[in-house]
Steps between C-alpha positions, in 0.01 A plus 500: 500500500331217308323254711438161373177354614396125481253583234765658282743210537228255427407694190879497389535135546185414328597735199831293486363148570221476228728596196771282655257194509420553117856551395616199681218287355626617143864401576375169634340397167653714213774345301863591558417626853329162602772268368614238749853638483367825653523488893175570678691766691602689200115511372394625835786779512420590140132534564595726813728706296242568214211550754726768680558668175159492360268508812548900586360582156190243507156603599432461866321177585326600824449129566609420877695183548264377775165531358225283363592587131867432557493139423296564165746772404790254555357250279445763242865604492624144487258433203587805303864437538451124423298595179789722388764234555294235333421705192875541459560134540262429184733683294799302588309173498407559143864513413582199704207310335673572155824361638340178616288435196825571270710271725245226464495524124882497488521200715641672797202423717725261698750770597394695803676776685574410867408829681753539765276713701274225574223607252345236280684377204409622147601433153823650396391703216208636723782599758697675239185682365414599863840624573516717168143625591626624838797669325283679260257595768778703653625640188159623409482666838220270587559507868484873493162475313390255745556723803343794305178293455532399875493873613207560256299230666470713832322746290288274284412276790551714814564335840175445681272508190206317592381396143667202355391344175591136427486575126864593526600153644283330222709693252831377664372150479399528116852656426643156592431400139751759390769255621412250231416760221815697532717189560374343201543823281871501597544112444292467208760559214741238657216260571389519144839436355577199748145351404581520133843335575356220704232435220778468229690269734172283538463494118873410443465234746211347311673518172834358643425278795875424520576842623488537868295809590606514863870514412452770233198682624616612858821675393341647190217647699715625767738661264214651277341620803800673650560680162128602494509599864787740422306647236195590715718617792521855335114525517503423886552868613224631264263223634580572859450855469160451357407258768613738780308783331179285481549382878539865631172581309318207626601593863370852430175344385482271793559756756202726345290219504547418869349846596235519210 
């Protein structure tokens, strides 16, 4: 007959609770999982289910819930899960930034998408790019890669690890520049084309003042912008796949820096 002591029960609960906190922190900040449309109960239930599946195979933490070190371990799990989620947000933000810049050059900055979920409004092209990026993220099995990286974190940064280097957090902050770099790389061909078009319209207006640039320029810019946008769309899957790959490599680097 197997007897369940209070120490064994406390160990089982702690071995489940600490991974649950890290996974829930990820689902609360990562794209797709943290969308306003996703109910909070669904995130908690999903985190509970993933924890129940992976916790038996994870290294035992041996960190009691009611101890002096428990509060520090709790902050660690929240921080690690948040780092993973924010790192993925950078990839999506770079594509949204490209959509915002392209929409601004095309004259669509006034057209904003009213988010029915209550989130902040964003330019319509940025919203379209964001939805396409989410779709490509699922097509490339990015959600499975993210869960795989999450499980690896329990081996790279074990629960109860006392050493915690701030260099990893500094790398995450410095990675914020990738939003503008990647976004401009995607938008640069169309920005260059529309800049040349606007310069041509300006020169044409100086040569023939009778021509109303505002009447001709807006529909011409919008039409050429749409045609150019349709030409760069086939490059979006290749671009997002590279951004996702770089993001997962950056996450691996950050995790190793946290314990270095």
